Short mmCIF file of C-alpha atoms and ligand atoms in Angstrom, two decimals:
data_model
loop_
_atom_site.label_atom_id
_atom_site.label_comp_id
_atom_site.label_asym_id
_atom_site.label_seq_id
_atom_site.Cartn_x
_atom_site.Cartn_y
_atom_site.Cartn_z
CA UNK A 1 98.44 64.57 -23.95
CA UNK A 2 97.81 61.02 -22.72
CA UNK A 3 99.71 57.82 -23.49
CA UNK A 4 98.57 55.23 -26.02
CA UNK A 5 97.88 52.73 -23.27
CA UNK A 6 95.80 55.26 -21.25
CA UNK A 7 93.90 56.11 -24.42
CA UNK A 8 93.17 52.41 -24.98
CA UNK A 9 91.89 52.09 -21.39
CA UNK A 10 89.50 55.01 -22.00
CA UNK A 11 88.33 53.39 -25.24
CA UNK A 12 87.76 49.99 -23.62
CA UNK A 13 85.68 51.68 -20.91
CA UNK A 14 83.43 53.07 -23.67
CA UNK A 15 83.22 49.87 -25.75
CA UNK A 16 80.28 47.76 -24.60
CA UNK A 17 80.28 44.10 -25.68
CA UNK A 18 77.37 43.50 -28.05
CA UNK A 19 74.81 40.72 -27.77
CA UNK A 20 75.02 37.32 -29.46
CA UNK A 21 73.16 35.42 -32.16
CA UNK A 22 73.02 31.84 -33.40
CA UNK A 23 74.16 31.34 -37.00
CA UNK A 24 74.70 28.39 -39.37
CA UNK A 25 78.22 26.94 -39.28
CA UNK A 26 78.66 27.73 -42.99
CA UNK A 27 78.65 31.47 -42.12
CA UNK A 28 80.81 31.20 -39.00
CA UNK A 29 84.37 31.79 -40.29
CA UNK A 30 85.74 35.08 -38.96
CA UNK A 31 82.98 35.43 -36.37
CA UNK A 32 83.68 35.32 -32.64
CA UNK A 33 82.17 32.27 -30.95
CA UNK A 34 80.95 33.41 -27.51
CA UNK A 35 79.56 30.16 -26.05
CA UNK A 36 81.67 26.99 -25.71
CA UNK A 37 80.66 23.92 -27.73
CA UNK A 38 80.85 20.19 -27.00
CA UNK A 39 81.61 17.49 -29.54
CA UNK A 40 78.54 15.35 -30.20
CA UNK A 41 80.45 12.18 -31.09
CA UNK A 42 83.82 10.44 -31.08
CA UNK A 43 86.03 10.96 -34.11
CA UNK A 44 86.71 8.58 -35.62
CA UNK A 45 83.63 6.81 -34.25
CA UNK A 46 85.30 3.40 -34.87
CA UNK A 47 88.86 2.16 -35.30
CA UNK A 48 89.59 3.23 -38.87
CA UNK A 49 92.10 2.23 -41.50
CA UNK A 50 94.69 4.92 -42.24
CA UNK A 51 95.82 3.32 -45.52
CA UNK A 52 94.77 1.22 -48.48
CA UNK A 53 95.95 -2.36 -47.97
CA UNK A 54 95.01 -5.59 -46.22
CA UNK A 55 93.63 -6.06 -42.74
CA UNK A 56 95.82 -8.74 -41.13
CA UNK A 57 96.23 -10.49 -37.78
CA UNK A 58 99.78 -10.34 -36.32
CA UNK A 59 101.39 -10.51 -39.80
CA UNK A 60 104.87 -11.91 -40.44
CA UNK A 61 107.17 -11.58 -43.45
CA UNK A 62 106.62 -14.37 -46.00
CA UNK A 63 103.17 -15.22 -44.61
CA UNK A 64 100.54 -16.25 -47.18
CA UNK A 65 96.93 -15.24 -46.42
CA UNK A 66 93.57 -15.83 -48.09
CA UNK A 67 91.57 -12.66 -48.91
CA UNK A 68 88.01 -13.38 -47.66
CA UNK A 69 86.27 -10.01 -48.05
CA UNK A 70 86.47 -6.26 -48.21
CA UNK A 71 85.95 -3.18 -45.99
CA UNK A 72 85.64 0.26 -47.59
CA UNK A 73 84.82 3.73 -46.24
CA UNK A 74 81.16 3.63 -45.29
CA UNK A 75 80.97 -0.18 -45.66
CA UNK A 76 82.24 -2.38 -42.85
CA UNK A 77 83.17 -6.07 -43.26
CA UNK A 78 80.55 -8.09 -41.42
CA UNK A 79 82.20 -11.52 -41.47
CA UNK A 80 84.90 -12.93 -39.20
CA UNK A 81 88.58 -12.73 -40.02
CA UNK A 82 90.31 -15.87 -38.74
CA UNK A 83 94.03 -16.74 -38.58
CA UNK A 84 95.31 -17.50 -42.09
CA UNK A 85 92.86 -15.04 -43.66
CA UNK A 86 92.76 -11.28 -44.25
CA UNK A 87 90.50 -8.68 -45.86
CA UNK A 88 91.05 -6.05 -48.49
CA UNK A 89 90.66 -2.69 -46.69
CA UNK A 90 90.64 0.95 -47.75
CA UNK A 91 91.35 4.29 -46.04
CA UNK A 92 88.55 5.32 -43.69
CA UNK A 93 87.00 1.85 -43.47
CA UNK A 94 86.05 0.43 -40.04
CA UNK A 95 88.70 -2.08 -38.94
CA UNK A 96 87.24 -5.39 -37.67
CA UNK A 97 87.97 -6.01 -33.99
CA UNK A 98 90.50 -8.83 -34.27
CA UNK A 99 92.54 -7.15 -37.03
CA UNK A 100 95.86 -5.96 -35.58
CA UNK A 101 97.41 -4.34 -38.68
CA UNK A 102 96.63 -2.75 -41.98
CA UNK A 103 99.48 -3.98 -44.17
CA UNK A 104 99.84 -1.47 -46.97
CA UNK A 105 99.24 -2.77 -50.47
CA UNK A 106 102.77 -1.78 -51.55
CA UNK A 107 104.14 -4.37 -49.09
CA UNK A 108 102.26 -7.42 -50.41
CA UNK A 109 102.13 -9.49 -53.60
CA UNK A 110 98.65 -10.46 -54.67
CA UNK A 111 97.89 -13.61 -56.61
CA UNK A 112 94.16 -14.29 -57.15
CA UNK A 113 92.53 -14.70 -53.72
CA UNK A 114 95.83 -14.78 -51.87
CA UNK A 115 98.48 -12.32 -50.76
CA UNK A 116 102.05 -12.82 -49.59
CA UNK A 117 103.48 -10.33 -47.10
CA UNK A 118 106.86 -8.95 -48.23
CA UNK A 119 107.48 -6.26 -45.62
CA UNK A 120 105.82 -5.26 -42.32
CA UNK A 121 106.40 -1.54 -42.71
CA UNK A 122 106.11 0.65 -39.63
CA UNK A 123 103.13 1.05 -37.33
CA UNK A 124 99.75 -0.65 -37.48
CA UNK A 125 98.08 1.98 -39.74
CA UNK A 126 94.97 1.86 -37.55
CA UNK A 127 93.46 5.09 -36.19
CA UNK A 128 91.90 4.34 -32.78
CA UNK A 129 88.26 5.28 -32.08
CA UNK A 130 88.14 8.78 -30.53
CA UNK A 131 91.78 9.41 -31.46
CA UNK A 132 90.98 12.88 -32.85
CA UNK A 133 88.37 13.94 -30.26
CA UNK A 134 85.90 12.36 -27.89
CA UNK A 135 82.18 12.93 -27.36
CA UNK A 136 81.76 15.87 -24.95
CA UNK A 137 85.20 17.39 -25.65
CA UNK A 138 84.88 21.19 -25.58
CA UNK A 139 86.13 24.14 -27.60
CA UNK A 140 86.29 27.12 -25.27
CA UNK A 141 85.13 30.66 -25.98
CA UNK A 142 85.53 33.49 -26.79
CA UNK A 143 87.33 32.50 -29.97
CA UNK A 144 87.48 34.02 -33.45
CA UNK A 145 86.70 31.09 -35.71
CA UNK A 146 89.20 30.21 -38.40
CA UNK A 147 88.66 27.92 -41.38
CA UNK A 148 90.39 25.19 -39.35
CA UNK A 149 87.95 25.72 -36.46
CA UNK A 150 85.00 25.45 -38.84
CA UNK A 151 86.32 22.10 -40.11
CA UNK A 152 86.66 20.84 -36.52
CA UNK A 153 83.17 22.05 -35.54
CA UNK A 154 81.69 20.35 -38.59
CA UNK A 155 83.42 17.08 -37.67
CA UNK A 156 81.97 17.45 -34.16
CA UNK A 157 78.49 17.56 -35.76
CA UNK A 158 77.82 21.16 -34.65
CA UNK A 159 75.48 22.72 -37.25
CA UNK A 160 75.06 26.16 -35.62
CA UNK A 161 77.21 28.33 -33.34
CA UNK A 162 76.54 31.22 -30.97
CA UNK A 163 78.58 34.22 -32.05
CA UNK A 164 78.87 37.88 -31.10
CA UNK A 165 76.68 40.22 -33.10
CA UNK A 166 78.68 42.04 -35.79
CA UNK A 167 79.41 45.62 -34.73
CA UNK A 168 77.68 48.06 -37.10
CA UNK A 169 80.15 50.82 -37.88
CA UNK A 170 79.30 54.12 -39.61
CA UNK A 171 82.29 55.75 -41.34
CA UNK A 172 82.27 59.51 -41.99
CA UNK A 173 84.89 61.35 -44.03
CA UNK A 174 85.02 65.10 -43.50
CA UNK A 175 86.47 67.72 -45.83
CA UNK A 176 85.63 70.11 -48.68
CA UNK A 177 88.59 68.68 -50.61
CA UNK A 178 87.33 65.10 -50.81
CA UNK A 179 85.63 63.19 -53.62
CA UNK A 180 84.88 59.49 -53.94
CA UNK A 181 87.14 57.13 -55.94
CA UNK A 182 85.98 57.14 -59.55
CA UNK A 183 84.70 60.72 -59.47
CA UNK A 184 86.38 63.59 -61.32
CA UNK A 185 88.24 65.62 -58.70
CA UNK A 186 88.47 69.39 -59.13
CA UNK A 187 91.91 71.04 -59.22
CA UNK A 188 92.04 71.44 -55.42
CA UNK A 189 90.52 68.11 -54.56
CA UNK A 190 91.83 64.66 -53.54
CA UNK A 191 90.21 61.26 -53.28
CA UNK A 192 88.78 60.04 -49.96
CA UNK A 193 90.99 57.06 -49.15
CA UNK A 194 90.73 56.66 -45.38
CA UNK A 195 87.15 55.51 -45.25
CA UNK A 196 87.95 52.84 -47.85
CA UNK A 197 90.99 51.57 -45.94
CA UNK A 198 89.09 51.50 -42.67
CA UNK A 199 86.10 49.84 -44.31
CA UNK A 200 88.39 47.04 -45.50
CA UNK A 201 90.01 46.74 -42.08
CA UNK A 202 86.62 46.59 -40.36
CA UNK A 203 85.41 43.84 -42.67
CA UNK A 204 88.47 41.79 -41.83
CA UNK A 205 87.67 42.32 -38.14
CA UNK A 206 84.20 40.83 -38.60
CA UNK A 207 82.35 44.16 -38.33
CA UNK A 208 79.63 45.52 -40.66
CA UNK A 209 80.99 48.87 -41.87
CA UNK A 210 78.93 51.40 -43.81
CA UNK A 211 80.22 54.49 -45.65
CA UNK A 212 78.16 57.61 -44.99
CA UNK A 213 78.27 60.53 -47.45
CA UNK A 214 81.29 62.82 -47.16
CA UNK A 215 80.58 65.65 -44.70
CA UNK A 216 81.71 69.08 -45.87
CA UNK A 217 83.56 71.51 -43.63
CA UNK A 218 80.49 73.31 -42.31
CA UNK A 219 78.27 72.57 -39.37
CA UNK A 220 74.99 71.93 -41.26
CA UNK A 221 76.67 69.38 -43.55
CA UNK A 222 78.34 67.53 -40.67
CA UNK A 223 75.08 67.59 -38.70
CA UNK A 224 73.17 66.20 -41.70
CA UNK A 225 75.61 63.30 -42.02
CA UNK A 226 75.48 62.56 -38.28
CA UNK A 227 71.69 62.32 -38.74
CA UNK A 228 72.28 59.28 -40.99
CA UNK A 229 74.12 57.29 -38.32
CA UNK A 230 70.96 55.31 -37.53
CA UNK A 231 71.55 52.23 -35.36
CA UNK A 232 75.36 52.06 -35.60
CA UNK A 233 77.25 50.65 -32.61
CA UNK A 234 80.33 52.66 -33.50
CA UNK A 235 80.61 55.96 -35.38
CA UNK A 236 84.03 56.80 -36.80
CA UNK A 237 84.77 60.25 -38.15
CA UNK A 238 87.93 60.98 -40.09
CA UNK A 239 89.61 64.36 -40.21
CA UNK A 240 88.37 67.65 -38.88
CA UNK A 241 89.65 66.63 -35.48
CA UNK A 242 92.57 68.99 -34.86
CA UNK A 243 92.48 72.66 -33.99
CA UNK A 244 92.22 74.27 -37.45
CA UNK A 245 89.42 76.74 -38.23
CA UNK A 246 87.66 74.06 -40.29
CA UNK A 247 87.93 71.30 -37.69
CA UNK A 248 84.33 71.00 -36.56
CA UNK A 249 83.93 67.40 -35.45
CA UNK A 250 84.37 68.05 -31.72
CA UNK A 251 82.01 71.04 -31.84
CA UNK A 252 79.21 69.26 -33.72
CA UNK A 253 79.55 65.97 -31.81
CA UNK A 254 79.48 68.00 -28.58
CA UNK A 255 76.30 69.80 -29.69
CA UNK A 256 74.76 66.37 -30.34
CA UNK A 257 75.47 65.38 -26.76
CA UNK A 258 78.81 63.61 -26.94
CA UNK A 259 80.83 63.76 -23.76
CA UNK A 260 84.38 63.86 -25.02
CA UNK A 261 86.62 61.33 -23.27
CA UNK A 262 89.97 62.63 -24.44
CA UNK A 263 91.55 64.51 -27.22
CA UNK A 264 95.27 64.19 -27.82
CA UNK A 265 97.41 61.06 -27.64
CA UNK A 266 101.19 61.07 -27.39
CA UNK A 267 101.79 59.05 -30.54
CA UNK A 268 103.14 59.41 -34.05
CA UNK A 269 101.40 59.36 -36.41
CA UNK A 270 97.89 60.15 -35.20
CA UNK A 271 98.05 62.66 -32.39
CA UNK A 272 94.50 64.11 -32.53
CA UNK A 273 91.99 61.48 -31.47
CA UNK A 274 88.73 61.80 -29.60
CA UNK A 275 86.14 59.46 -28.26
CA UNK A 276 82.92 59.38 -26.28
CA UNK A 277 79.37 58.06 -26.20
CA UNK A 278 76.89 59.48 -28.66
CA UNK A 279 73.44 58.17 -27.74
CA UNK A 280 73.59 54.36 -27.92
CA UNK A 281 76.76 54.43 -30.02
CA UNK A 282 80.41 54.83 -29.27
CA UNK A 283 82.15 57.54 -31.29
CA UNK A 284 85.79 57.71 -32.33
CA UNK A 285 87.25 60.72 -34.13
CA UNK A 286 90.38 59.79 -36.08
CA UNK A 287 92.93 62.13 -37.64
CA UNK A 288 92.62 62.86 -41.35
CA UNK A 289 96.12 62.19 -42.57
CA UNK A 290 95.80 58.87 -44.37
CA UNK A 291 98.57 56.97 -42.60
CA UNK A 292 97.51 58.41 -39.23
CA UNK A 293 93.97 57.19 -39.82
CA UNK A 294 95.11 53.68 -40.74
CA UNK A 295 97.62 53.45 -37.88
CA UNK A 296 94.88 54.58 -35.46
CA UNK A 297 92.75 51.87 -37.06
CA UNK A 298 95.32 49.20 -36.16
CA UNK A 299 96.16 50.61 -32.73
CA UNK A 300 92.71 51.75 -31.51
CA UNK A 301 89.81 50.74 -33.77
CA UNK A 302 90.77 47.05 -34.10
CA UNK A 303 91.07 46.47 -30.30
CA UNK A 304 87.75 48.32 -29.76
CA UNK A 305 85.96 46.20 -32.37
CA UNK A 306 87.42 43.04 -30.83
CA UNK A 307 86.24 44.16 -27.37
CA UNK A 308 82.74 44.75 -28.76
CA UNK A 309 82.80 41.15 -30.01
CA UNK A 310 83.61 39.84 -26.54
CA UNK A 311 87.34 39.23 -27.06
CA UNK A 312 88.34 41.26 -24.00
CA UNK A 313 90.57 44.27 -23.60
CA UNK A 314 93.69 43.46 -25.61
CA UNK A 315 95.98 45.92 -27.41
CA UNK A 316 97.11 45.05 -30.93
CA UNK A 317 99.24 41.91 -30.91
CA UNK A 318 102.98 42.60 -30.90
CA UNK A 319 105.92 40.47 -31.94
CA UNK A 320 109.59 41.26 -31.68
CA UNK A 321 112.44 40.97 -34.17
CA UNK A 322 116.04 42.10 -34.54
CA UNK A 323 116.81 45.35 -36.27
CA UNK A 324 118.35 45.00 -39.73
CA UNK A 325 119.13 48.76 -39.83
CA UNK A 326 119.90 51.21 -37.01
CA UNK A 327 117.43 53.77 -35.59
CA UNK A 328 118.07 57.27 -34.29
CA UNK A 329 116.63 58.25 -30.90
CA UNK A 330 112.88 58.71 -30.64
CA UNK A 331 111.08 61.89 -29.57
CA UNK A 332 108.53 62.29 -26.75
CA UNK A 333 105.72 60.39 -28.52
CA UNK A 334 105.24 56.65 -29.08
CA UNK A 335 106.22 56.12 -32.72
CA UNK A 336 104.62 53.57 -35.03
CA UNK A 337 107.14 53.43 -37.86
CA UNK A 338 106.26 51.92 -41.20
CA UNK A 339 108.69 49.04 -41.63
CA UNK A 340 109.56 45.90 -43.53
CA UNK A 341 110.17 42.65 -41.64
CA UNK A 342 112.04 39.82 -43.38
CA UNK A 343 113.97 36.79 -42.05
CA UNK A 344 116.98 39.16 -41.84
CA UNK A 345 115.12 41.51 -39.46
CA UNK A 346 113.23 44.79 -39.31
CA UNK A 347 114.00 47.87 -41.38
CA UNK A 348 112.10 51.14 -40.92
CA UNK A 349 111.39 53.01 -44.14
CA UNK A 350 113.28 56.25 -44.59
CA UNK A 351 110.19 58.35 -45.35
CA UNK A 352 107.79 58.38 -42.40
CA UNK A 353 105.49 61.30 -43.28
CA UNK A 354 101.91 60.53 -42.20
CA UNK A 355 100.51 61.26 -45.67
CA UNK A 356 102.43 58.53 -47.54
CA UNK A 357 100.05 55.67 -48.31
CA UNK A 358 102.56 54.23 -50.80
CA UNK A 359 105.00 53.66 -47.93
CA UNK A 360 102.28 52.14 -45.75
CA UNK A 361 101.31 49.91 -48.66
CA UNK A 362 104.90 48.66 -48.95
CA UNK A 363 105.07 47.95 -45.20
CA UNK A 364 104.27 44.68 -43.49
CA UNK A 365 104.99 45.90 -39.96
CA UNK A 366 104.59 48.89 -37.65
CA UNK A 367 107.82 49.14 -35.67
CA UNK A 368 106.82 50.42 -32.20
CA UNK A 369 109.13 52.79 -30.33
CA UNK A 370 108.54 53.95 -26.78
CA UNK A 371 108.70 57.69 -26.02
CA UNK A 372 112.33 58.83 -25.67
CA UNK A 373 113.64 55.45 -26.87
CA UNK A 374 117.46 55.81 -27.25
CA UNK A 375 119.28 55.14 -30.55
CA UNK A 376 119.21 51.45 -31.51
CA UNK A 377 121.77 49.43 -33.43
CA UNK A 378 121.54 46.51 -35.83
CA UNK A 379 120.77 43.25 -33.99
CA UNK A 380 118.84 44.83 -31.10
CA UNK A 381 115.35 43.43 -30.55
CA UNK A 382 112.40 45.76 -31.06
CA UNK A 383 108.61 45.32 -30.99
CA UNK A 384 106.40 45.47 -34.03
CA UNK A 385 102.73 45.07 -34.95
CA UNK A 386 102.33 42.84 -38.03
CA UNK A 387 100.25 44.36 -40.81
P1 AMP B 401 92.20 67.18 -41.32
O1 AMP B 401 92.40 66.35 -40.10
O2 AMP B 401 90.78 67.29 -41.73
O3 AMP B 401 92.87 68.53 -41.17
O4 AMP B 401 92.95 66.45 -42.51
C1 AMP B 401 94.34 66.25 -42.49
C2 AMP B 401 94.82 65.81 -43.86
O5 AMP B 401 94.22 64.56 -44.18
C3 AMP B 401 94.44 66.74 -44.97
O6 AMP B 401 95.50 66.78 -45.90
C4 AMP B 401 93.21 66.12 -45.60
O7 AMP B 401 93.05 66.44 -46.95
C5 AMP B 401 93.51 64.64 -45.43
N1 AMP B 401 92.29 63.86 -45.32
C6 AMP B 401 91.26 64.08 -44.47
N2 AMP B 401 90.31 63.15 -44.59
C7 AMP B 401 90.73 62.31 -45.58
C8 AMP B 401 90.18 61.14 -46.19
N3 AMP B 401 88.99 60.63 -45.81
N4 AMP B 401 90.90 60.52 -47.16
C9 AMP B 401 92.10 61.02 -47.53
N5 AMP B 401 92.68 62.10 -46.99
C10 AMP B 401 92.00 62.76 -46.04
MG1 MG B 402 89.72 68.40 -43.01
#
């Protein structure tokens, strides 16, 4: 058996970064930008009013000023503001050069063409030119683009971005007992859940997953499904990966030319795991137990998919929190316990069997325990992977 971190190193060695493509900004959220970009203008491009009010020159309390014009967003005031005068001004409007303050409308009394200043308020309410960003300012890469990033790129006048190609992932369930959700299962059958969970996870990671038909527990069926892999960058099989009589994935993948990189990882849940190159694709064989498959998704598949998108070789992000309930000592394998994290701390669920999707569904954290971790008491800090 090898450690989780050795297994990840093997996987990263097999995960080739994919090429890039240029896409419209409107489609860029969630994609990984792989080339840096430069702002094409200053923002704001002119000193801009931050409030609705009156553009004034060195205002004082009690001062009476004549209103000689107006500046609105998109419409600057072209005249000259001289001492004793002011202009009506609105949020986003260019501020004329000799205006020193935007006095908010709540702080003046208006009477016809004149205002009287009642209060100076705080600050000048003027946003300086380039105060947000300057022409040429860069956003570095690689970076998975968030909604906030897309807003910033749009403001920088960047209409297209260069992003990593989306990994194409073929998902294969194996087992005579499996039917698809919505079908009528026979008395000895269950519903294939793992491929659906992993499909959802892969979408969130920016990949393009595809469900292949369920492979039955015989070599011709598994071979026929492998034939449908097509141009996938990553092939993920689920189940059939341990040492039972019906566990054929290693045999069939081997016959198809896969050089197996490793087989068993010292972790709970999810011990049987294999990987290798299969033609142009990388292959990962995950365990069949539903929680094992999903935990392996978080611990192994997600970092691999990120590496393929150019985000480097990073294990799943970990945080730490205090324990809200004690833990007994851990066994020889790294344990990813289904847990609940709240402001009061982390609590591992009592039932940790690797078949319990209801417990995984109620969890928002995987509490990570090192092999042979001693008993832990309330208040001790432990690591967790947020779900
Ligand atoms: P296996 O690794 O094929 O021996 O499967 C281990 C356990 O996981 C068995 O109880 C299977 O029925 C179950 N299992 C395998 N594949 C899936 C799947 N795609 N969805 C749900 N359960 C599965
Ligand atoms: Mg099976």
